[in-house]
């Protein structure tokens, strides 16, 4: 009977293990088929994931845009195996960037690239170099739908959206397939929207259209209804189509001959003279992933061979959503290492028949999320972008302004005497990017920072013996590019009985009454507690003050004994201050024994009064 019971238990364990293997296989298959939403549910239902499945779960969160869950899943996957592929390191770092954890992202990307990466510092440099800055405003923020990829069409825009509930569900996102819509925009609202007419929309994705100036022809992106096996997964490539406005109806819909069933060709854009079609593609022979190409339009539906725009534009990362402005400038999106997170927007100036080296458009338009599909009327200083910085893909309208040299000019003075405070450290913090600048004031107490308009800054002044002071400054776009501020600092030593400089050793000390200890004891007496409570009040008022508690003994007893006794007394004092709410990090305990007497006399020659002065605790300001 015992043997049968054991056999039953073994069979049950095997069946549970077999069931777990089958469910994990199902989750892995859903992931391989890019059904990421369903794969996440399947993985989360598993009690334990192996290293590969843990990475798949992290990637599934990443591909569905849930950066918070992605970071947690990547953390778990890295505990199981740190030896991941470079691509996995890049996705992990990008998920961290999307959570604005730039310190950890810098660390991973520095290892990934072999060069020192400082994302926020690099972005500050971009901000100073770009010729214009942007004021984006979200359109239709309250809408539950994803809207992106605006195109100019007459006095309207055409964009892609998943708002058509009649469409099938796309397994990658768990939302309906995309259709093209037309609409007008009124401030921050979408008005008079409707499904784009004709036979353009189908049960697969349609997105990213561009129209000729006369409005008679359009090019757009459609997902193929044929699956192609790429890296073991069946995927539907993106393809370019054209359509013509015939008798008021969009007809003559044709796939462009530059499209393929083997790779994607997407995101069409036209040159100002409409003789060249630009697009993004992951066709073989590129720099890596999606690159931007151009093809000459040689006839009604005929094109020259695609030409890669080269290393000034393309990299080993994604380059997508090209747009060529009326001035011939190229705009596109890329997820390069130095970006703030996801896709960032870039631009390149025309240079003969090609384009100059592309540059990041800066933090006025880029965020820690995907920012893409920029279109612009440069002469009107306005345009549209798409971004998922709110958690959903949304359209944003924007206006542009010249990037002038804005400055914050200030002075730091003593609040009581109104005298300037040279040598004061002034820190400029920009919450939007987390970046900081530091400088010290000149002899006249002045300081100067170069800043960005339409940005919030925090300025903090710090100086020894003074309470730090902080001020918020909002820099608005204005013809007046200089903002003047005045900071006044209160000295800790406004009352001389609180803080003094010890003339004997030149230490800055809190001048309290002596704290007495009973002979051979280290406990805090009631009279000492009253004095220490004054120090507590002072440290609560000046929240950045840190103190060393230095305890000394008289010259009786051995050196070793006195050292140990003074250390106990110093630590007991620190423990008392901590019990009153002072942060442990702001306190240091140090026992000096009999090594620093006020009255340097031996145990025999010293009077009781002299020994009493030697037996003391002092409070030195460290910061």
Coordinates of C-alpha atoms in Angstrom, one line a residue:
X1 CA 0.0 0.0 0.0
X2 CA 2.9 2.3 0.8
X3 CA 4.4 1.7 -2.6
X4 CA 1.1 2.5 -4.4
X5 CA 0.8 5.7 -2.4
X6 CA 4.3 6.8 -3.4
X7 CA 3.6 5.9 -7.1
X8 CA 0.5 8.0 -7.0
X9 CA 2.4 11.0 -5.5
X10 CA 5.1 10.7 -8.2
X11 CA 2.5 10.5 -11.0
X12 CA 0.7 13.5 -9.6
X13 CA 4.0 15.5 -9.5
X14 CA 4.7 14.5 -13.1
X15 CA 1.3 15.5 -14.2
X16 CA 1.6 18.9 -12.5
X17 CA 5.0 19.4 -14.1
X18 CA 3.7 18.3 -17.5
X19 CA 0.8 20.8 -17.2
X20 CA 3.2 23.6 -16.2
X21 CA 5.4 22.8 -19.2
X22 CA 2.4 22.9 -21.5
X23 CA 1.1 26.2 -20.2
X24 CA 4.6 27.7 -20.4
X25 CA 4.9 26.4 -24.0
X26 CA 1.6 28.1 -24.8
X27 CA 2.9 31.4 -23.3
X28 CA 6.1 31.1 -25.3
X29 CA 4.2 30.5 -28.5
X30 CA 2.0 33.5 -27.9
X31 CA 5.1 35.6 -27.4
X32 CA 6.7 34.2 -30.5
X33 CA 3.5 35.1 -32.5
X34 CA 3.7 38.7 -31.1
X35 CA 0.4 38.2 -29.2
X36 CA 2.0 40.1 -26.3
X37 CA -1.1 41.0 -24.4
X38 CA -2.2 37.4 -24.2
X39 CA 1.4 36.3 -23.5
X40 CA 1.6 38.5 -20.5
X41 CA -1.5 37.0 -19.0
X42 CA -0.1 33.5 -19.7
X43 CA 3.2 34.2 -18.1
X44 CA 1.7 35.9 -15.1
X45 CA -0.3 32.8 -14.4
X46 CA 2.8 30.7 -14.1
X47 CA 4.1 30.1 -10.6
X48 CA 7.8 30.2 -11.8
X49 CA 9.5 31.3 -15.0
X50 CA 12.8 30.1 -16.3
X51 CA 15.4 32.6 -17.5
X52 CA 14.1 32.8 -21.1
X53 CA 10.5 33.1 -20.1
X54 CA 11.3 35.8 -17.6
X55 CA 13.0 37.8 -20.4
X56 CA 10.0 37.2 -22.7
X57 CA 7.7 38.6 -20.1
X58 CA 9.8 41.7 -19.7
X59 CA 10.0 42.2 -23.5
X60 CA 6.2 41.7 -23.7
X61 CA 5.6 44.5 -21.2
X62 CA 8.1 46.6 -23.1
X63 CA 6.5 46.0 -26.5
X64 CA 3.1 46.9 -25.2
X65 CA 4.4 50.1 -23.7
X66 CA 4.1 49.2 -20.0
X67 CA 7.5 50.5 -18.9
X68 CA 6.9 50.3 -15.2
X69 CA 6.1 46.6 -15.3
X70 CA 8.8 46.1 -17.9
X71 CA 11.5 47.4 -15.5
X72 CA 10.3 45.1 -12.7
X73 CA 10.3 42.1 -15.1
X74 CA 13.8 43.0 -16.5
X75 CA 15.1 43.2 -12.9
X76 CA 13.8 39.7 -12.3
X77 CA 15.1 38.4 -15.6
X78 CA 18.6 39.9 -14.9
X79 CA 18.7 38.1 -11.5
X80 CA 18.3 34.8 -13.4
X81 CA 20.8 35.6 -16.1
X82 CA 22.8 38.8 -16.6
X83 CA 24.5 37.6 -19.8
X84 CA 21.8 39.0 -22.0
X85 CA 22.1 40.0 -25.7
X86 CA 23.0 43.7 -26.5
X87 CA 19.5 44.1 -27.8
X88 CA 18.0 43.1 -24.4
X89 CA 20.4 45.5 -22.6
X90 CA 19.2 48.2 -24.9
X91 CA 15.5 47.5 -24.2
X92 CA 16.1 47.3 -20.4
X93 CA 17.9 50.7 -20.5
X94 CA 15.1 52.2 -22.6
X95 CA 12.5 51.0 -20.1
X96 CA 14.5 52.7 -17.4
X97 CA 14.6 55.9 -19.4
X98 CA 10.8 55.7 -19.9
X99 CA 10.6 55.6 -16.1
X100 CA 13.0 58.6 -15.9
X101 CA 15.5 56.4 -14.1
X102 CA 18.4 58.0 -16.0
X103 CA 21.1 57.0 -13.6
X104 CA 20.5 53.3 -14.0
X105 CA 20.0 53.7 -17.8
X106 CA 23.3 55.6 -18.1
X107 CA 25.0 52.7 -16.3
X108 CA 23.6 50.0 -18.6
X109 CA 24.1 52.0 -21.7
X110 CA 27.7 52.8 -20.8
X111 CA 28.4 49.1 -20.5
X112 CA 26.4 48.5 -23.7
X113 CA 28.2 51.0 -25.8
X114 CA 31.6 51.0 -24.2
X115 CA 31.5 54.8 -23.9
X116 CA 30.4 57.1 -21.1
X117 CA 26.7 57.9 -21.5
X118 CA 25.1 60.8 -19.7
X119 CA 21.6 61.3 -21.2
X120 CA 20.5 64.5 -19.4
X121 CA 23.8 66.2 -19.9
X122 CA 23.7 65.4 -23.6
X123 CA 20.1 66.6 -23.8
X124 CA 21.0 69.9 -22.2
X125 CA 23.7 70.4 -24.9
X126 CA 21.1 69.7 -27.6
X127 CA 18.7 72.2 -26.0
X128 CA 21.4 74.9 -26.3
X129 CA 22.2 74.1 -29.9
X130 CA 18.9 73.8 -31.6
X131 CA 17.6 76.8 -33.6
X132 CA 14.0 76.6 -32.3
X133 CA 12.0 75.3 -29.4
X134 CA 8.5 73.9 -29.4
X135 CA 5.4 74.4 -27.4
X136 CA 3.3 71.2 -27.8
X137 CA -0.3 70.9 -26.6
X138 CA -2.2 67.6 -26.5
X139 CA -5.3 67.2 -28.6
X140 CA -8.2 65.0 -27.3
X141 CA -6.5 64.1 -24.0
X142 CA -9.7 62.7 -22.5
X143 CA -10.3 60.3 -25.4
X144 CA -9.8 56.6 -24.7
X145 CA -8.5 56.0 -28.2
X146 CA -5.0 56.0 -29.6
X147 CA -4.5 58.7 -32.3
X148 CA -1.3 59.3 -34.2
X149 CA 0.4 60.1 -37.5
X150 CA -1.2 63.4 -38.6
X151 CA -1.0 64.4 -42.3
X152 CA -2.1 67.7 -43.8
X153 CA -5.1 67.4 -46.1
X154 CA -6.8 70.5 -47.3
X155 CA -7.8 72.4 -44.1
X156 CA -8.0 69.2 -42.1
X157 CA -5.7 66.5 -40.9
X158 CA -5.8 62.8 -41.5
X159 CA -4.6 60.5 -38.8
X160 CA -4.6 56.8 -37.7
X161 CA -6.8 55.7 -34.8
X162 CA -8.1 52.5 -33.2
X163 CA -11.4 54.1 -32.4
X164 CA -13.3 51.8 -34.9
X165 CA -14.8 49.1 -32.6
X166 CA -16.0 47.2 -35.6
X167 CA -12.5 46.2 -36.5
X168 CA -10.9 42.9 -35.3
X169 CA -8.7 43.0 -32.3
X170 CA -4.9 43.3 -32.9
X171 CA -3.2 40.6 -30.7
X172 CA -0.1 42.7 -30.1
X173 CA -2.1 45.5 -28.2
X174 CA -5.4 43.9 -27.5
X175 CA -7.1 46.9 -29.2
X176 CA -8.9 47.2 -32.6
X177 CA -6.8 47.5 -35.8
X178 CA -6.0 51.0 -37.0
X179 CA -8.1 53.0 -39.6
X180 CA -7.5 56.4 -41.2
X181 CA -9.7 59.2 -40.0
X182 CA -10.1 62.8 -41.0
X183 CA -10.8 65.7 -38.6
X184 CA -10.4 69.3 -37.8
X185 CA -8.7 70.5 -34.7
X186 CA -10.0 73.3 -32.5
X187 CA -7.5 74.2 -29.8
X188 CA -7.0 71.0 -27.8
X189 CA -10.0 69.2 -29.2
X190 CA -10.7 67.0 -32.3
X191 CA -13.8 68.1 -34.1
X192 CA -15.8 66.9 -37.1
X193 CA -13.9 63.7 -37.2
X194 CA -15.0 60.8 -39.4
X195 CA -13.8 57.5 -41.0
X196 CA -11.7 58.3 -44.1
X197 CA -14.0 57.7 -47.1
X198 CA -13.7 55.1 -49.8
X199 CA -12.0 51.7 -49.7
X200 CA -8.8 52.8 -48.0
X201 CA -9.6 51.2 -44.6
X202 CA -9.7 47.4 -44.2
X203 CA -9.7 44.9 -41.4
X204 CA -5.9 45.3 -41.1
X205 CA -3.9 48.4 -40.2
X206 CA -3.9 51.6 -42.2
X207 CA -1.9 54.5 -41.0
X208 CA 0.5 57.4 -41.9
X209 CA -0.8 59.0 -45.1
X210 CA 0.7 61.8 -47.2
X211 CA -1.2 63.8 -49.8
X212 CA -0.1 65.7 -52.9
X213 CA -0.5 69.5 -52.8
X214 CA -3.5 69.4 -55.2
X215 CA -5.2 66.7 -53.0
X216 CA -5.7 64.3 -55.9
X217 CA -3.3 61.6 -54.8
X218 CA -2.3 60.0 -51.5
X219 CA 0.2 57.5 -50.3
X220 CA -0.4 55.5 -47.1
X221 CA 0.8 52.5 -45.0
X222 CA -1.1 49.2 -44.8
X223 CA -0.2 46.0 -43.1
X224 CA 0.0 43.0 -45.4
X225 CA -2.5 40.2 -45.0
X226 CA 0.2 37.7 -45.7
X227 CA 2.4 36.5 -42.9
X228 CA 6.2 36.3 -43.4
X229 CA 8.5 34.3 -41.1
X230 CA 11.2 36.6 -39.7
X231 CA 13.6 35.3 -37.0
X232 CA 11.2 32.4 -36.4
X233 CA 8.1 34.5 -35.9
X234 CA 5.3 35.0 -38.4
X235 CA 4.9 38.7 -39.0
X236 CA 2.8 40.8 -41.4
X237 CA 5.1 43.4 -43.2
X238 CA 4.1 47.0 -43.7
X239 CA 3.5 48.0 -47.3
X240 CA 3.0 51.3 -49.1
X241 CA -0.1 52.0 -51.2
X242 CA -1.3 54.8 -53.4
X243 CA -4.9 56.0 -54.1
X244 CA -6.4 58.6 -56.4
X245 CA -9.3 61.0 -56.0
X246 CA -11.5 60.1 -59.0
X247 CA -14.9 61.8 -59.3
X248 CA -14.9 62.7 -55.6
X249 CA -14.1 59.1 -54.5
X250 CA -10.8 57.6 -53.5
X251 CA -10.2 54.8 -55.9
X252 CA -7.5 53.1 -57.9
X253 CA -5.8 51.7 -54.8
X254 CA -2.5 50.1 -55.7
X255 CA 0.4 48.6 -53.7
X256 CA 3.6 50.4 -54.7
X257 CA 6.2 48.3 -56.5
X258 CA 8.9 49.2 -53.9
X259 CA 6.9 47.3 -51.3
X260 CA 7.6 43.7 -50.5
X261 CA 6.2 40.6 -48.8
X262 CA 9.6 39.9 -47.3
X263 CA 10.3 43.2 -45.4
X264 CA 8.4 46.3 -44.4
X265 CA 8.2 49.6 -46.3
X266 CA 6.2 52.3 -44.5
X267 CA 5.6 55.9 -43.4
X268 CA 5.6 57.8 -46.8
X269 CA 6.7 61.4 -47.2
X270 CA 6.9 63.6 -50.2
X271 CA 9.6 66.1 -51.2
X272 CA 8.4 69.7 -51.7
X273 CA 8.5 69.3 -55.5
X274 CA 6.7 65.9 -55.1
X275 CA 9.3 64.2 -57.3
X276 CA 10.8 62.0 -54.5
X277 CA 9.1 59.6 -52.1
X278 CA 10.7 59.1 -48.7
X279 CA 9.9 56.1 -46.5
X280 CA 11.3 53.9 -43.7
X281 CA 12.1 50.2 -44.3
X282 CA 14.0 47.3 -42.8
X283 CA 14.9 46.0 -46.2
X284 CA 18.3 44.1 -46.3
X285 CA 21.5 46.1 -46.6
X286 CA 20.6 48.9 -44.2
X287 CA 22.5 50.2 -41.2
X288 CA 20.3 48.2 -38.8
X289 CA 16.6 47.8 -38.1
X290 CA 14.5 50.5 -39.9
X291 CA 16.3 53.0 -42.1
X292 CA 15.0 56.0 -44.1
X293 CA 15.2 55.7 -47.9
X294 CA 14.2 57.7 -50.9
X295 CA 13.0 56.7 -54.3
X296 CA 12.5 58.9 -57.4
X297 CA 8.9 59.1 -58.7
X298 CA 9.4 58.3 -62.3
X299 CA 5.8 57.9 -63.5
X300 CA 2.2 57.4 -62.4
X301 CA 3.0 54.4 -60.3
X302 CA 6.6 53.8 -61.1
X303 CA 9.7 54.5 -59.0
X304 CA 13.4 54.4 -59.2
X305 CA 15.4 52.0 -57.0
X306 CA 15.3 52.8 -53.2
X307 CA 18.4 54.7 -52.0
X308 CA 19.4 54.6 -48.4
X309 CA 20.0 58.2 -47.0
X310 CA 23.3 57.1 -45.4
X311 CA 25.1 57.5 -42.1
X312 CA 24.2 61.2 -41.6
X313 CA 20.6 60.0 -41.1
X314 CA 20.5 56.3 -40.3
X315 CA 22.1 54.4 -37.4
X316 CA 21.9 50.9 -36.1
X317 CA 18.6 51.8 -34.3
X318 CA 15.2 52.6 -35.6
X319 CA 14.7 55.5 -38.0
X320 CA 11.1 56.0 -38.9
X321 CA 8.3 58.5 -39.7
X322 CA 10.2 60.8 -42.1
X323 CA 8.8 64.1 -43.1
X324 CA 10.3 66.7 -45.5
X325 CA 9.2 70.3 -44.9
X326 CA 8.5 73.1 -47.3
X327 CA 12.0 74.3 -46.6
X328 CA 13.5 70.9 -47.5
X329 CA 14.4 70.0 -43.9
X330 CA 14.1 66.3 -43.0
X331 CA 12.4 65.3 -39.7
X332 CA 12.2 61.8 -38.4
X333 CA 12.0 59.7 -35.2
X334 CA 14.7 57.4 -33.8
X335 CA 15.3 55.5 -30.6
X336 CA 19.0 56.2 -30.3
X337 CA 21.1 55.7 -27.1
X338 CA 21.3 59.4 -26.3
X339 CA 17.5 60.0 -26.5
X340 CA 15.3 60.7 -23.5
X341 CA 13.3 57.4 -23.9
X342 CA 11.5 55.6 -26.7
X343 CA 11.5 57.4 -30.0
X344 CA 12.9 61.0 -30.1
X345 CA 12.5 63.5 -32.8
X346 CA 15.5 64.5 -35.0
X347 CA 16.1 66.9 -37.8
X348 CA 18.6 67.3 -40.7
X349 CA 19.2 70.3 -42.9
X350 CA 19.4 69.9 -46.7
X351 CA 22.9 69.7 -48.0
X352 CA 22.9 69.6 -51.8
X353 CA 21.2 66.4 -53.0
X354 CA 21.5 64.9 -49.6
X355 CA 21.2 65.9 -45.9
X356 CA 23.6 67.0 -43.2
X357 CA 24.2 65.1 -40.0
X358 CA 21.0 64.7 -38.0
X359 CA 20.5 66.2 -34.6
X360 CA 18.2 65.7 -31.7
X361 CA 15.4 68.4 -31.4
X362 CA 15.8 68.7 -27.7
X363 CA 13.6 68.4 -24.6
X364 CA 11.1 71.0 -25.5
X365 CA 9.5 68.5 -27.9
X366 CA 11.0 65.1 -26.8
X367 CA 9.9 63.3 -23.6
X368 CA 10.8 60.0 -21.9
X369 CA 8.1 58.3 -24.1
X370 CA 7.7 57.8 -27.9
X371 CA 7.7 61.1 -29.8
X372 CA 7.3 60.7 -33.5
X373 CA 5.5 61.6 -36.8
X374 CA 6.3 65.3 -36.8
X375 CA 4.8 67.4 -39.6
X376 CA 5.4 71.1 -39.8
X377 CA 4.6 74.3 -41.7
X378 CA 7.8 76.1 -41.0
X379 CA 6.6 79.5 -42.4
X380 CA 3.6 79.3 -40.1
X381 CA 5.8 78.1 -37.2
X382 CA 3.3 75.4 -36.4
X383 CA 2.7 71.7 -36.8
X384 CA 1.8 68.3 -35.2
X385 CA 3.6 65.5 -33.5
X386 CA 2.4 62.2 -32.0
X387 CA 3.4 61.0 -28.5
X388 CA 2.4 58.4 -26.0
X389 CA 3.8 60.4 -23.0
X390 CA 0.3 60.3 -21.4
X391 CA 0.1 56.5 -21.7
X392 CA -1.7 56.5 -25.0
X393 CA -0.7 57.6 -28.5
X394 CA -2.1 61.1 -28.8
X395 CA -1.8 64.0 -31.3
X396 CA -0.1 67.2 -30.2
X397 CA -0.2 70.5 -32.0
X398 CA 2.7 72.8 -31.5
X399 CA 4.1 76.3 -32.2
X400 CA 7.8 77.0 -32.6
X401 CA 9.9 79.9 -31.4
X402 CA 13.5 81.0 -32.0
X403 CA 15.9 79.5 -29.5
X404 CA 17.3 82.7 -28.0
X405 CA 19.9 82.9 -25.3
X406 CA 17.9 83.1 -22.1
X407 CA 19.6 83.9 -18.8
X408 CA 18.9 83.9 -15.1
X409 CA 20.9 86.7 -13.5
X410 CA 21.0 86.9 -9.7
X411 CA 22.7 88.1 -6.6
X412 CA 23.1 86.4 -3.2
X413 CA 23.2 88.8 -0.1
X414 CA 23.3 88.4 3.6
X415 CA 19.7 89.0 4.7
X416 CA 20.7 91.0 7.8
X417 CA 23.6 93.1 6.6
X418 CA 22.6 93.2 2.9
X419 CA 26.2 92.6 2.1
X420 CA 27.0 90.4 -1.0
X421 CA 28.0 86.8 -0.2
X422 CA 30.9 85.7 -2.6
X423 CA 31.8 82.1 -2.8
X424 CA 28.2 80.9 -2.3
X425 CA 27.4 77.7 -4.2
X426 CA 24.3 78.2 -6.4
X427 CA 22.6 75.1 -7.9
X428 CA 20.2 75.3 -10.8
X429 CA 17.9 72.3 -11.1
X430 CA 15.5 71.6 -14.0
X431 CA 12.8 69.1 -12.8
X432 CA 11.7 68.4 -16.3
X433 CA 15.0 66.7 -17.2
X434 CA 16.5 66.2 -13.8
X435 CA 19.7 68.1 -14.9
X436 CA 21.7 70.4 -12.7
X437 CA 24.2 73.2 -13.1
X438 CA 26.4 74.6 -10.4
X439 CA 28.5 77.7 -9.9
X440 CA 29.9 79.9 -7.1
X441 CA 29.1 83.6 -6.8
X442 CA 31.5 86.3 -7.8
X443 CA 33.0 88.9 -5.4
X444 CA 29.9 91.0 -5.7
X445 CA 27.7 88.0 -4.9
X446 CA 26.5 87.6 -8.5
X447 CA 25.8 84.5 -10.6
X448 CA 24.5 83.7 -14.1
X449 CA 22.9 80.7 -15.8
X450 CA 22.0 80.1 -19.4
X451 CA 18.5 78.5 -19.4
X452 CA 15.6 77.4 -21.7
X453 CA 12.4 79.3 -22.1
X454 CA 9.1 77.6 -21.3
X455 CA 10.8 75.7 -18.5
X456 CA 10.6 75.6 -14.7
X457 CA 13.8 75.9 -12.6
X458 CA 14.7 75.6 -9.0
X459 CA 17.6 77.7 -7.7
X460 CA 19.3 76.8 -4.4
X461 CA 22.0 78.8 -2.6
X462 CA 24.3 77.1 0.0
X463 CA 27.1 78.5 2.1
X464 CA 28.8 77.5 5.3
X465 CA 27.2 79.1 8.4
X466 CA 24.1 80.1 6.4
X467 CA 20.7 78.5 6.1
X468 CA 20.2 77.3 2.5
X469 CA 17.6 79.2 0.5
X470 CA 15.7 78.0 -2.5
X471 CA 13.5 79.7 -5.1
X472 CA 11.4 78.5 -8.1
X473 CA 11.7 80.4 -11.4
X474 CA 9.5 79.9 -14.4
X475 CA 11.1 81.1 -17.7
X476 CA 8.4 82.1 -20.2
X477 CA 9.0 82.8 -23.8
X478 CA 9.4 86.6 -24.1
X479 CA 11.3 89.2 -25.9
X480 CA 13.0 89.9 -22.5
X481 CA 15.5 87.1 -22.4
X482 CA 17.0 88.0 -19.0
X483 CA 15.3 87.1 -15.6
X484 CA 16.6 88.9 -12.5
X485 CA 16.4 87.3 -9.1
X486 CA 17.7 88.1 -5.6
X487 CA 18.5 85.5 -2.9
X488 CA 19.0 86.5 0.7
X489 CA 20.5 84.1 3.2
X490 CA 20.2 84.1 6.9
X491 CA 23.3 83.3 8.9
X492 CA 23.1 80.5 11.4
X493 CA 25.1 82.9 13.7
X494 CA 22.5 85.6 13.7
X495 CA 22.5 85.1 17.5
X496 CA 26.0 84.7 18.8
X497 CA 25.1 82.3 21.6
X498 CA 24.0 79.7 19.1
X499 CA 27.0 79.3 16.7
X500 CA 30.5 80.4 17.3
X501 CA 34.0 79.8 15.8
X502 CA 36.1 78.1 18.5
X503 CA 39.2 80.3 18.6
X504 CA 41.3 77.5 20.0
X505 CA 40.9 75.1 17.1
X506 CA 39.0 77.2 14.5
X507 CA 36.1 74.8 14.4
X508 CA 32.6 76.1 13.7
X509 CA 30.6 74.9 16.8
X510 CA 27.2 75.1 18.3
X511 CA 27.7 77.1 21.5
X512 CA 25.6 75.2 24.1
X513 CA 26.1 74.9 27.8
X514 CA 28.4 72.0 28.8
X515 CA 26.8 68.6 29.1
X516 CA 27.8 66.8 32.3
X517 CA 28.2 63.1 32.8
X518 CA 28.3 61.3 36.1
X519 CA 31.7 59.9 37.0
X520 CA 32.4 56.7 35.0
X521 CA 28.9 56.9 33.4
X522 CA 27.7 57.6 29.8
X523 CA 23.9 58.1 30.3
X524 CA 22.2 61.4 29.5
X525 CA 21.2 63.2 32.7
X526 CA 18.1 65.3 32.9
X527 CA 20.0 68.5 32.9
X528 CA 22.0 67.4 29.8
X529 CA 18.7 66.5 28.0
X530 CA 17.4 70.1 28.4
X531 CA 20.6 71.4 26.7
X532 CA 20.4 68.8 23.9
X533 CA 16.8 69.7 23.2
X534 CA 18.0 73.1 22.2
X535 CA 20.3 71.4 19.7
X536 CA 17.3 69.4 18.4
X537 CA 15.3 72.6 17.8
X538 CA 18.3 74.1 15.9
X539 CA 18.7 71.1 13.7
X540 CA 15.0 71.0 13.0
X541 CA 15.1 74.6 11.9
X542 CA 18.2 74.1 9.7
X543 CA 17.4 70.8 8.1
X544 CA 20.6 70.5 6.2
X545 CA 22.9 71.1 9.2
X546 CA 25.0 68.0 10.2
X547 CA 26.8 67.7 13.5
X548 CA 29.8 65.9 14.9
X549 CA 29.3 65.1 18.6
X550 CA 32.7 65.2 20.1
X551 CA 33.1 63.9 23.7
X552 CA 36.2 64.5 25.9
X553 CA 37.3 63.2 29.3
X554 CA 39.5 64.6 32.0
X555 CA 43.1 63.3 32.4
X556 CA 42.4 60.8 35.1
X557 CA 42.6 57.1 34.1
X558 CA 44.4 55.3 31.3
X559 CA 44.4 56.5 27.7
X560 CA 42.5 53.4 26.6
X561 CA 39.9 53.7 29.3
X562 CA 39.3 57.4 28.6
X563 CA 39.0 56.8 24.8
X564 CA 36.4 54.1 25.3
X565 CA 34.4 56.2 27.8
X566 CA 34.4 59.2 25.5
X567 CA 33.2 57.1 22.6
X568 CA 30.3 55.7 24.7
X569 CA 29.3 59.2 25.8
X570 CA 29.4 60.5 22.2
X571 CA 27.3 57.6 21.0
X572 CA 24.8 58.0 23.8
X573 CA 24.4 61.7 22.9
X574 CA 23.8 60.8 19.2
X575 CA 21.2 58.2 20.2
X576 CA 19.4 60.8 22.2
X577 CA 19.2 63.2 19.3
X578 CA 18.0 60.4 16.9
X579 CA 15.3 59.5 19.5
X580 CA 14.1 63.1 19.1
X581 CA 13.7 62.8 15.3
X582 CA 17.1 63.9 14.0
X583 CA 18.2 61.8 11.0
X584 CA 21.1 59.4 11.8
X585 CA 22.8 60.5 8.5
X586 CA 23.2 64.1 10.0
X587 CA 25.1 62.9 13.1
X588 CA 28.5 61.6 13.8
X589 CA 29.8 60.4 17.2
X590 CA 33.5 60.6 18.0
X591 CA 35.3 60.1 21.3
X592 CA 38.6 61.9 21.8
X593 CA 39.4 60.7 25.2
X594 CA 41.9 63.0 27.0
X595 CA 43.8 63.9 23.8
X596 CA 42.4 67.5 23.4
X597 CA 42.1 69.1 26.9
X598 CA 41.2 72.7 27.4
X599 CA 43.4 72.8 30.5
X600 CA 46.6 70.9 29.7
X601 CA 47.6 69.8 33.2
X602 CA 48.1 66.4 34.6
X603 CA 45.8 64.5 36.9
X604 CA 47.7 65.6 40.0
X605 CA 48.1 69.3 39.3
X606 CA 44.6 70.0 37.8
X607 CA 42.0 71.4 40.1
X608 CA 38.4 70.0 40.1
X609 CA 37.3 73.0 38.1
X610 CA 40.0 72.4 35.5
X611 CA 39.1 68.8 35.3
X612 CA 35.5 69.7 34.9
X613 CA 36.2 71.9 31.9
X614 CA 38.2 69.1 30.2
X615 CA 35.2 66.7 30.8
X616 CA 32.9 68.0 28.1
X617 CA 31.0 67.4 24.8
X618 CA 31.2 69.8 21.9
X619 CA 29.1 70.0 18.8
X620 CA 30.9 70.8 15.6
X621 CA 29.0 71.8 12.4
X622 CA 30.2 69.6 9.6
X623 CA 27.8 71.0 6.9

